[in-house]
Amino acid sequence: MKRPLVGLCIAFCLGIITAAYLRIPFPILCLVTFLLLVLSIIFIKQNSKFTIFILCAVFFLGVALLRNSQILPNCHIAKIIPYKSDSVSLIGVIDNDPIYQGEKVSFILKAEKLGINETWQKTCGQVLVKVFSAEDARLPDGQGSMLGGIKNKFSYGDRLFLKGKLYRPFSFSKGFNYRNYLKHQGIYCILSVKKDSMVKELDKKAGNLLKAFSLKVKHRLRGVIVRNLSPFSAGILNALILGDRQDLPRYLLDILMNLGTIHIIAISGFNVGIVAFIILLILKIIKLPRKPRYILTILLLIVYCILTGASPPVVRATVMAVIFLLAYFFEREVHIYNSLSLAILIILAFNPWQLFEISFQFSFLSVVSIVWLSPKIKSVFPEKLDKISWLRFLILTFCVSVAAWIGLLPLIAYYFKTFTTITVLANMIIVPYSALITALGFSFALIGILIPSLVTIFAATNELLILILFKIHSFLVVIP
């Protein structure tokens, strides 16, 4: 096969889709996959038979992986909680960076023990915890406290004792299905901790050291941004470079959604690419040798992925960047379709449910559309225009924007029931401009940590650029 990974990727995805609608026993799937792999090895020298058997094997492997993700262990918390219960007790470790919103803080807890009616049992699985009006969750003597007014008292790696109501997420008949959304992230339960409940810290630093370090860097960067910018500008820059969107005003989100430019505040390949470019540029300036430069960039991108929350879009973009950097490291030619397919296979192998997420479909379809359609659109323009640098930049920006818009149009129409042509013009202007803000904003946050004396100059520049960005959006959104 000319593009072997593309065929394997398609077969794997079809297997996952099939598993979502058909319930085939897991042992049978394992047996069929094994037999097909054996047959592919037997006929490895016969191209046509080998291709058929290996594609079928990968298809059934996709079916088996999704089927296996639906099988929860007996100790899983989703199998233990009663249908209706009074307050339960839960012990576990915070597994992400807590999100503070007004008088509520939410985080993912890796469950360890569950207490129902004074009876304790070991458990596993992730629980979405929502703590309301938490005042003093930590005490020096380790004793629990009553809650009543939120402060930043929770952090990644804390082992907590919590009391609250444990329930399954709601499933709505129309529109967004919250239960499925959480299930695709491996979360089957929500624990609601009210202000009159108890929260007790049992231990600290029980998490992964690399993740803890990454989140510490994130808090330092966020501190620089919040201290030196206005709340409005800080909210936008935190979304652009750190993935924190809780401080964005609702009206701004509506403008971004109407213009079709909301992707700029979602950490994805756009942001990861800019950060990778900045890292490579800095390492090149300090004259680090080529191969160590790529390895260090990969490590720093992994840290960046973790500090932004390791959300599926960031993980996807990081995997793609790592694949490209490794190709350059080993001095191999980069084939975009094979690289994309490899990234999809790696991501879906860890979580096959991502195939059904809108963000996953948007991410890869937009890249495929840009790679496939933009050269075709560009061929319409006369070749002599390529000799003028600023015209070449405008044409390339236009082609990329139109290609992405055409590729995503069916999905946008299906999921959001909307059709907007202003998106092409908006993205032509806003995407390059947002890239500039992201690069300068990331540099500003780093300088705030390394050389605090220079931070005021960069802060004023970022404030101005973010204000102009908002004005551009406000102007474009009123166009019919």
Short mmCIF file of C-alpha atoms in Angstrom, two decimals:
data_model
loop_
_atom_site.label_atom_id
_atom_site.label_comp_id
_atom_site.label_asym_id
_atom_site.label_seq_id
_atom_site.Cartn_x
_atom_site.Cartn_y
_atom_site.Cartn_z
CA MET A 1 0.00 0.00 0.00
CA LYS A 2 1.23 3.47 -0.89
CA ARG A 3 -0.16 4.93 2.34
CA PRO A 4 -0.39 1.92 4.65
CA LEU A 5 -1.31 3.81 7.80
CA VAL A 6 -4.26 5.51 6.08
CA GLY A 7 -5.89 2.16 5.30
CA LEU A 8 -5.21 0.84 8.80
CA CYS A 9 -6.64 4.03 10.32
CA ILE A 10 -9.86 3.81 8.29
CA ALA A 11 -10.31 0.12 9.20
CA PHE A 12 -9.68 0.89 12.89
CA CYS A 13 -12.21 3.75 12.91
CA LEU A 14 -14.84 1.63 11.15
CA GLY A 15 -14.32 -1.04 13.82
CA ILE A 16 -14.92 1.49 16.60
CA ILE A 17 -18.09 2.78 14.91
CA THR A 18 -19.35 -0.79 14.48
CA ALA A 19 -18.73 -1.55 18.18
CA ALA A 20 -20.87 1.43 19.20
CA TYR A 21 -23.93 -0.17 17.58
CA LEU A 22 -23.27 -3.92 17.86
CA ARG A 23 -22.69 -5.87 21.08
CA ILE A 24 -20.27 -8.67 20.23
CA PRO A 25 -18.83 -10.71 23.16
CA PHE A 26 -15.30 -9.57 23.98
CA PRO A 27 -13.71 -13.07 24.03
CA ILE A 28 -15.01 -13.75 20.50
CA LEU A 29 -13.55 -10.46 19.29
CA CYS A 30 -10.15 -11.33 20.78
CA LEU A 31 -10.20 -14.77 19.14
CA VAL A 32 -11.18 -13.40 15.70
CA THR A 33 -8.52 -10.66 15.89
CA PHE A 34 -5.84 -13.19 16.86
CA LEU A 35 -6.77 -15.58 14.02
CA LEU A 36 -6.73 -12.75 11.46
CA LEU A 37 -3.30 -11.61 12.68
CA VAL A 38 -1.99 -15.18 12.34
CA LEU A 39 -3.40 -15.40 8.80
CA SER A 40 -1.82 -12.05 7.88
CA ILE A 41 1.58 -13.37 9.07
CA ILE A 42 1.13 -16.60 7.09
CA PHE A 43 0.33 -14.67 3.89
CA ILE A 44 2.81 -11.83 4.51
CA LYS A 45 4.51 -12.40 1.14
CA GLN A 46 1.24 -12.37 -0.81
CA ASN A 47 0.37 -8.69 -0.96
CA SER A 48 -3.34 -8.88 -1.72
CA LYS A 49 -4.17 -11.55 0.89
CA PHE A 50 -1.91 -9.94 3.50
CA THR A 51 -3.62 -6.57 2.96
CA ILE A 52 -7.11 -8.08 3.35
CA PHE A 53 -6.25 -10.02 6.52
CA ILE A 54 -4.37 -7.18 8.21
CA LEU A 55 -7.16 -4.67 7.49
CA CYS A 56 -9.74 -7.10 8.88
CA ALA A 57 -7.56 -7.72 11.94
CA VAL A 58 -7.27 -3.98 12.62
CA PHE A 59 -11.04 -3.60 12.08
CA PHE A 60 -11.81 -6.21 14.74
CA LEU A 61 -9.13 -4.72 16.99
CA GLY A 62 -11.06 -1.43 16.88
CA VAL A 63 -14.27 -3.29 17.76
CA ALA A 64 -12.51 -5.07 20.63
CA LEU A 65 -10.96 -1.91 22.08
CA LEU A 66 -14.25 -0.02 22.28
CA ARG A 67 -16.01 -3.10 23.63
CA ASN A 68 -13.31 -3.47 26.28
CA SER A 69 -13.70 0.18 27.34
CA GLN A 70 -17.38 -0.57 28.08
CA ILE A 71 -16.46 -3.35 30.51
CA LEU A 72 -15.91 -1.86 33.97
CA PRO A 73 -14.16 -3.79 36.77
CA ASN A 74 -16.34 -4.97 39.66
CA CYS A 75 -14.69 -2.48 42.02
CA HIS A 76 -15.53 0.48 39.76
CA ILE A 77 -17.47 3.16 41.61
CA ALA A 78 -20.17 3.19 38.91
CA LYS A 79 -21.05 -0.41 39.90
CA ILE A 80 -21.03 0.24 43.65
CA ILE A 81 -23.20 3.30 44.16
CA PRO A 82 -26.86 2.59 44.98
CA TYR A 83 -29.58 3.95 42.74
CA LYS A 84 -30.71 6.30 45.48
CA SER A 85 -28.62 7.06 48.55
CA ASP A 86 -28.13 9.51 51.34
CA SER A 87 -24.78 11.16 51.88
CA VAL A 88 -21.77 8.98 51.06
CA SER A 89 -18.10 9.30 52.04
CA LEU A 90 -15.35 9.16 49.45
CA ILE A 91 -11.56 9.09 49.69
CA GLY A 92 -9.46 9.82 46.62
CA VAL A 93 -6.75 11.92 44.97
CA ILE A 94 -7.38 15.07 42.89
CA ASP A 95 -6.33 14.17 39.34
CA ASN A 96 -6.48 17.53 37.54
CA ASP A 97 -6.09 21.26 38.12
CA PRO A 98 -9.22 22.37 40.04
CA ILE A 99 -11.44 24.96 38.34
CA TYR A 100 -12.77 27.82 40.49
CA GLN A 101 -15.99 29.54 39.41
CA GLY A 102 -17.60 31.90 41.86
CA GLU A 103 -18.61 29.91 44.93
CA LYS A 104 -17.98 26.54 43.31
CA VAL A 105 -14.86 24.51 42.65
CA SER A 106 -14.84 21.39 40.50
CA PHE A 107 -12.18 18.75 39.96
CA ILE A 108 -11.73 15.11 38.96
CA LEU A 109 -11.10 12.72 41.85
CA LYS A 110 -9.40 9.37 41.40
CA ALA A 111 -11.52 7.28 43.78
CA GLU A 112 -9.85 4.94 46.29
CA LYS A 113 -12.43 4.14 49.00
CA LEU A 114 -16.20 4.57 49.20
CA GLY A 115 -18.23 4.62 52.41
CA ILE A 116 -21.98 3.91 52.34
CA ASN A 117 -23.83 3.66 55.67
CA GLU A 118 -20.53 3.45 57.59
CA THR A 119 -19.42 0.49 55.44
CA TRP A 120 -16.15 1.09 53.55
CA GLN A 121 -14.92 -0.71 50.45
CA LYS A 122 -12.11 -0.23 47.99
CA THR A 123 -13.09 1.28 44.67
CA CYS A 124 -11.60 2.71 41.48
CA GLY A 125 -12.60 5.03 38.65
CA GLN A 126 -12.86 8.79 38.25
CA VAL A 127 -15.51 11.02 39.84
CA LEU A 128 -16.37 14.61 38.94
CA VAL A 129 -16.50 16.48 42.27
CA LYS A 130 -18.35 19.78 42.70
CA VAL A 131 -17.69 21.56 46.00
CA PHE A 132 -19.96 24.50 46.81
CA SER A 133 -18.91 27.36 49.12
CA ALA A 134 -15.64 25.78 50.23
CA GLU A 135 -13.97 28.05 52.79
CA ASP A 136 -11.17 26.30 54.59
CA ALA A 137 -10.71 22.85 53.13
CA ARG A 138 -7.18 22.60 54.51
CA LEU A 139 -6.23 22.85 58.15
CA PRO A 140 -2.68 22.58 59.54
CA ASP A 141 -3.67 19.88 62.00
CA GLY A 142 -5.35 17.79 59.30
CA GLN A 143 -8.80 18.07 60.85
CA GLY A 144 -11.88 18.49 58.69
CA SER A 145 -13.85 21.71 58.57
CA MET A 146 -17.28 22.97 57.65
CA LEU A 147 -17.45 24.83 54.35
CA GLY A 148 -18.65 28.31 53.51
CA GLY A 149 -16.92 30.65 50.90
CA ILE A 150 -14.41 29.50 48.23
CA LYS A 151 -10.71 30.09 48.31
CA ASN A 152 -7.96 28.32 46.37
CA LYS A 153 -7.64 25.47 48.85
CA PHE A 154 -7.53 22.49 46.50
CA SER A 155 -4.66 21.45 44.25
CA TYR A 156 -3.57 18.53 42.10
CA GLY A 157 -2.30 15.53 44.11
CA ASP A 158 -4.27 16.24 47.31
CA ARG A 159 -5.78 13.15 48.93
CA LEU A 160 -9.18 14.14 50.34
CA PHE A 161 -11.98 12.79 52.49
CA LEU A 162 -15.30 14.09 51.14
CA LYS A 163 -18.95 13.74 52.12
CA GLY A 164 -21.73 14.45 49.67
CA LYS A 165 -24.40 13.16 47.30
CA LEU A 166 -23.19 10.71 44.65
CA TYR A 167 -25.26 10.46 41.48
CA ARG A 168 -25.06 9.62 37.80
CA PRO A 169 -24.86 12.49 35.29
CA PHE A 170 -28.11 13.57 33.69
CA SER A 171 -28.91 12.37 30.20
CA PHE A 172 -30.95 14.79 28.12
CA SER A 173 -33.21 13.53 25.33
CA LYS A 174 -32.44 16.47 23.02
CA GLY A 175 -29.24 18.34 22.21
CA PHE A 176 -26.09 17.94 24.28
CA ASN A 177 -25.83 14.59 26.11
CA TYR A 178 -23.90 15.37 29.28
CA ARG A 179 -23.81 11.74 30.44
CA ASN A 180 -22.18 10.54 27.22
CA TYR A 181 -19.78 13.49 27.23
CA LEU A 182 -18.47 12.51 30.68
CA LYS A 183 -18.52 8.79 29.89
CA HIS A 184 -16.22 9.36 26.94
CA GLN A 185 -13.75 10.84 29.43
CA GLY A 186 -14.07 7.83 31.75
CA ILE A 187 -16.33 9.63 34.27
CA TYR A 188 -19.55 7.88 35.31
CA CYS A 189 -20.42 9.64 38.59
CA ILE A 190 -20.70 13.12 40.11
CA LEU A 191 -20.20 13.92 43.79
CA SER A 192 -21.92 17.09 45.01
CA VAL A 193 -20.45 18.50 48.24
CA LYS A 194 -22.69 21.17 49.77
CA LYS A 195 -21.67 23.96 52.14
CA ASP A 196 -22.73 22.01 55.24
CA SER A 197 -20.65 18.95 54.29
CA MET A 198 -17.19 17.97 55.44
CA VAL A 199 -13.96 18.16 53.45
CA LYS A 200 -10.80 16.82 55.03
CA GLU A 201 -7.29 16.77 53.61
CA LEU A 202 -5.52 13.48 54.33
CA ASP A 203 -2.32 13.86 52.35
CA LYS A 204 -0.51 16.13 49.88
CA LYS A 205 1.61 15.54 46.78
CA ALA A 206 0.10 12.12 46.07
CA GLY A 207 0.07 12.72 42.31
CA ASN A 208 2.53 12.40 39.44
CA LEU A 209 5.65 14.57 39.88
CA LEU A 210 5.82 15.67 36.21
CA LYS A 211 2.16 16.68 36.22
CA ALA A 212 2.60 18.52 39.53
CA PHE A 213 5.62 20.41 38.13
CA SER A 214 3.74 21.32 34.94
CA LEU A 215 0.77 22.68 36.87
CA LYS A 216 3.11 24.68 39.10
CA VAL A 217 4.57 26.32 35.97
CA LYS A 218 1.02 27.02 34.77
CA HIS A 219 0.14 28.80 38.01
CA ARG A 220 3.29 30.93 37.74
CA LEU A 221 2.41 31.91 34.15
CA ARG A 222 -1.20 32.61 35.10
CA GLY A 223 -0.04 34.75 38.04
CA VAL A 224 2.06 36.93 35.71
CA ILE A 225 -0.88 37.41 33.35
CA VAL A 226 -3.48 38.19 36.03
CA ARG A 227 -1.23 40.63 37.91
CA ASN A 228 -0.21 42.67 34.86
CA LEU A 229 -3.30 42.76 32.61
CA SER A 230 -6.88 43.93 33.03
CA PRO A 231 -9.38 41.17 33.93
CA PHE A 232 -10.82 41.21 30.38
CA SER A 233 -7.42 40.91 28.64
CA ALA A 234 -6.15 38.40 31.22
CA GLY A 235 -9.19 36.19 30.57
CA ILE A 236 -8.53 36.16 26.81
CA LEU A 237 -4.78 35.54 27.13
CA ASN A 238 -5.31 32.78 29.72
CA ALA A 239 -7.65 31.10 27.22
CA LEU A 240 -5.22 31.53 24.31
CA ILE A 241 -2.08 30.15 25.96
CA LEU A 242 -3.20 28.21 29.06
CA GLY A 243 -6.61 26.88 28.07
CA ASP A 244 -8.41 28.53 31.03
CA ARG A 245 -11.73 29.80 29.69
CA GLN A 246 -13.68 30.25 32.92
CA ASP A 247 -12.93 34.00 33.04
CA LEU A 248 -14.24 34.78 29.55
CA PRO A 249 -17.47 36.84 29.47
CA ARG A 250 -20.52 35.21 27.90
CA TYR A 251 -20.99 37.93 25.28
CA LEU A 252 -17.46 37.39 23.95
CA LEU A 253 -18.09 33.65 23.58
CA ASP A 254 -21.30 34.44 21.64
CA ILE A 255 -19.37 36.74 19.26
CA LEU A 256 -16.69 34.10 18.65
CA MET A 257 -19.35 31.44 18.05
CA ASN A 258 -21.29 33.62 15.58
CA LEU A 259 -18.13 34.44 13.62
CA GLY A 260 -16.88 30.85 13.59
CA THR A 261 -13.61 31.85 15.28
CA ILE A 262 -14.17 30.24 18.68
CA HIS A 263 -11.39 27.77 17.86
CA ILE A 264 -8.78 30.46 18.64
CA ILE A 265 -9.52 30.21 22.39
CA ALA A 266 -9.44 26.41 22.42
CA ILE A 267 -5.90 25.14 22.92
CA SER A 268 -5.29 23.00 19.85
CA GLY A 269 -2.85 22.50 16.98
CA PHE A 270 -2.92 26.26 16.32
CA ASN A 271 -1.58 27.10 19.80
CA VAL A 272 0.71 24.08 20.14
CA GLY A 273 2.30 24.90 16.77
CA ILE A 274 3.05 28.47 17.87
CA VAL A 275 4.54 27.30 21.18
CA ALA A 276 6.67 24.69 19.34
CA PHE A 277 7.89 27.40 16.96
CA ILE A 278 8.86 29.71 19.85
CA ILE A 279 10.70 26.92 21.67
CA LEU A 280 12.58 25.87 18.53
CA LEU A 281 13.46 29.50 17.78
CA ILE A 282 14.82 30.13 21.30
CA LEU A 283 16.84 26.89 21.27
CA LYS A 284 18.23 27.79 17.84
CA ILE A 285 19.23 31.27 19.04
CA ILE A 286 21.20 29.77 21.93
CA LYS A 287 22.85 27.48 19.33
CA LEU A 288 21.73 24.14 20.73
CA PRO A 289 22.59 21.30 18.28
CA ARG A 290 19.79 20.14 15.99
CA LYS A 291 18.95 16.73 17.48
CA PRO A 292 19.04 17.82 21.16
CA ARG A 293 16.90 20.79 20.07
CA TYR A 294 14.16 18.48 18.78
CA ILE A 295 14.29 16.22 21.86
CA LEU A 296 14.09 19.17 24.26
CA THR A 297 11.22 20.66 22.25
CA ILE A 298 9.31 17.37 22.50
CA LEU A 299 9.81 17.28 26.29
CA LEU A 300 8.72 20.91 26.69
CA LEU A 301 5.65 20.32 24.50
CA ILE A 302 4.66 17.42 26.78
CA VAL A 303 5.01 19.75 29.79
CA TYR A 304 2.91 22.38 27.96
CA CYS A 305 0.29 19.73 27.15
CA ILE A 306 0.01 18.81 30.84
CA LEU A 307 -0.08 22.38 32.15
CA THR A 308 -2.94 23.28 29.78
CA GLY A 309 -4.97 20.41 31.24
CA ALA A 310 -4.09 17.68 28.72
CA SER A 311 -7.50 18.07 27.11
CA PRO A 312 -8.16 15.85 24.06
CA PRO A 313 -7.46 18.65 21.49
CA VAL A 314 -4.12 19.48 23.15
CA VAL A 315 -3.14 15.81 23.37
CA ARG A 316 -4.01 15.36 19.69
CA ALA A 317 -1.96 18.40 18.67
CA THR A 318 0.97 17.33 20.87
CA VAL A 319 0.96 13.82 19.42
CA MET A 320 0.99 15.29 15.91
CA ALA A 321 3.84 17.68 16.79
CA VAL A 322 5.87 14.88 18.39
CA ILE A 323 5.43 12.67 15.30
CA PHE A 324 6.65 15.48 13.02
CA LEU A 325 9.60 16.34 15.27
CA LEU A 326 10.63 12.68 15.50
CA ALA A 327 10.53 12.46 11.71
CA TYR A 328 12.95 15.41 11.52
CA PHE A 329 15.06 13.91 14.32
CA PHE A 330 15.49 10.63 12.41
CA GLU A 331 15.81 12.55 9.12
CA ARG A 332 12.83 10.85 7.55
CA GLU A 333 10.50 12.40 4.99
CA VAL A 334 7.25 13.59 6.56
CA HIS A 335 4.13 12.21 4.85
CA ILE A 336 1.20 14.24 6.13
CA TYR A 337 -1.52 11.59 5.59
CA ASN A 338 0.50 8.80 7.19
CA SER A 339 1.44 11.12 10.08
CA LEU A 340 -2.20 12.07 10.62
CA SER A 341 -3.24 8.43 10.53
CA LEU A 342 -0.56 7.46 13.04
CA ALA A 343 -1.72 10.25 15.38
CA ILE A 344 -5.33 9.04 15.10
CA LEU A 345 -4.33 5.43 15.80
CA ILE A 346 -2.32 6.41 18.89
CA ILE A 347 -5.06 8.65 20.31
CA LEU A 348 -7.91 6.18 19.68
CA ALA A 349 -5.87 3.27 21.07
CA PHE A 350 -5.89 5.07 24.46
CA ASN A 351 -9.48 6.31 24.24
CA PRO A 352 -11.59 5.01 21.32
CA TRP A 353 -14.58 7.09 22.48
CA GLN A 354 -12.84 10.23 21.21
CA LEU A 355 -13.87 9.28 17.69
CA PHE A 356 -17.41 10.40 18.58
CA GLU A 357 -16.33 13.77 20.03
CA ILE A 358 -17.06 16.86 17.92
CA SER A 359 -13.65 18.38 18.69
CA PHE A 360 -11.86 15.24 17.47
CA GLN A 361 -13.80 15.22 14.20
CA PHE A 362 -13.23 18.95 13.69
CA SER A 363 -9.50 18.72 14.42
CA PHE A 364 -8.60 16.06 11.89
CA LEU A 365 -11.16 16.95 9.24
CA SER A 366 -9.89 20.55 9.20
CA VAL A 367 -6.28 19.39 8.74
CA VAL A 368 -7.23 16.94 5.97
CA SER A 369 -9.30 19.63 4.25
CA ILE A 370 -6.45 22.16 4.40
CA VAL A 371 -3.85 19.67 3.11
CA TRP A 372 -6.08 18.34 0.31
CA LEU A 373 -8.10 21.38 -0.79
CA SER A 374 -5.86 24.41 -0.25
CA PRO A 375 -3.38 23.48 -3.06
CA LYS A 376 -6.34 23.01 -5.42
CA ILE A 377 -7.80 26.41 -4.48
CA LYS A 378 -4.38 28.04 -4.77
CA SER A 379 -3.95 26.67 -8.31
CA VAL A 380 -6.82 28.92 -9.43
CA PHE A 381 -4.68 32.02 -8.86
CA PRO A 382 -2.10 33.06 -11.52
CA GLU A 383 1.44 31.86 -10.74
CA LYS A 384 2.91 35.36 -11.23
CA LEU A 385 1.14 36.52 -8.05
CA ASP A 386 3.40 34.13 -6.08
CA LYS A 387 6.36 36.39 -6.80
CA ILE A 388 4.86 39.21 -4.69
CA SER A 389 5.45 38.25 -1.04
CA TRP A 390 2.50 40.06 0.56
CA LEU A 391 0.10 38.79 -2.12
CA ARG A 392 1.44 35.26 -1.66
CA PHE A 393 0.72 35.51 2.09
CA LEU A 394 -2.84 36.78 1.48
CA ILE A 395 -3.56 34.09 -1.10
CA LEU A 396 -2.22 31.34 1.16
CA THR A 397 -4.26 32.61 4.12
CA PHE A 398 -7.38 32.78 1.95
CA CYS A 399 -6.85 29.25 0.56
CA VAL A 400 -6.31 27.73 4.01
CA SER A 401 -9.37 29.50 5.46
CA VAL A 402 -11.64 28.50 2.55
CA ALA A 403 -10.38 24.90 2.57
CA ALA A 404 -11.05 24.53 6.31
CA TRP A 405 -14.47 26.18 5.95
CA ILE A 406 -15.52 23.89 3.07
CA GLY A 407 -14.29 20.78 4.89
CA LEU A 408 -16.04 21.62 8.16
CA LEU A 409 -19.24 23.01 6.62
CA PRO A 410 -21.17 19.68 6.72
CA LEU A 411 -20.24 19.09 10.37
CA ILE A 412 -21.07 22.68 11.38
CA ALA A 413 -24.44 22.46 9.64
CA TYR A 414 -25.18 19.06 11.23
CA TYR A 415 -24.12 19.84 14.81
CA PHE A 416 -24.88 23.57 15.14
CA LYS A 417 -27.64 24.03 12.51
CA THR A 418 -25.94 27.15 11.19
CA PHE A 419 -24.34 28.43 7.98
CA THR A 420 -22.15 31.53 7.88
CA THR A 421 -19.96 32.82 5.06
CA ILE A 422 -18.36 35.59 7.12
CA THR A 423 -16.24 32.83 8.72
CA VAL A 424 -13.84 32.84 5.75
CA LEU A 425 -13.13 36.57 5.98
CA ALA A 426 -13.02 36.49 9.79
CA ASN A 427 -10.49 33.67 9.89
CA MET A 428 -8.32 35.32 7.23
CA ILE A 429 -7.93 38.32 9.52
CA ILE A 430 -8.20 36.85 13.00
CA VAL A 431 -6.15 33.64 12.75
CA PRO A 432 -2.83 35.34 11.77
CA TYR A 433 -3.50 38.13 14.25
CA SER A 434 -4.28 35.64 17.05
CA ALA A 435 -1.05 33.81 16.23
CA LEU A 436 0.82 37.08 16.87
CA ILE A 437 -0.99 37.62 20.20
CA THR A 438 -0.37 34.02 21.27
CA ALA A 439 3.35 34.26 20.49
CA LEU A 440 3.76 37.63 22.25
CA GLY A 441 1.53 36.55 25.14
CA PHE A 442 3.51 33.38 25.74
CA SER A 443 6.76 35.38 25.57
CA PHE A 444 5.30 37.97 27.96
CA ALA A 445 4.37 35.31 30.54
CA LEU A 446 7.83 33.70 30.32
CA ILE A 447 9.57 37.07 30.69
CA GLY A 448 7.39 37.80 33.72
CA ILE A 449 8.92 34.75 35.39
CA LEU A 450 12.51 35.10 34.14
CA ILE A 451 12.97 38.92 33.95
CA PRO A 452 10.19 40.59 36.01
CA SER A 453 11.65 44.08 35.47
CA LEU A 454 10.70 44.00 31.75
CA VAL A 455 7.17 42.71 32.23
CA THR A 456 5.46 46.15 32.21
CA ILE A 457 6.51 46.92 28.60
CA PHE A 458 5.26 43.57 27.32
CA ALA A 459 2.06 43.87 29.37
CA ALA A 460 1.14 47.18 27.73
CA THR A 461 1.77 45.71 24.25
CA ASN A 462 -0.41 42.67 24.96
CA GLU A 463 -3.17 44.84 26.42
CA LEU A 464 -3.28 46.94 23.23
CA LEU A 465 -3.21 43.93 20.88
CA ILE A 466 -6.01 42.14 22.76
CA LEU A 467 -8.15 45.29 22.69
CA ILE A 468 -7.66 45.53 18.90
CA LEU A 469 -8.60 41.84 18.58
CA PHE A 470 -11.88 42.51 20.38
CA LYS A 471 -12.57 45.56 18.19
CA ILE A 472 -12.01 43.47 15.03
CA HIS A 473 -14.49 40.88 16.28
CA SER A 474 -17.03 43.56 17.18
CA PHE A 475 -16.73 45.08 13.69
CA LEU A 476 -17.04 41.77 11.83
CA VAL A 477 -19.94 40.37 13.84
CA VAL A 478 -22.32 43.15 12.70
CA ILE A 479 -21.80 42.30 9.01
CA PRO A 480 -24.98 40.56 7.75
#
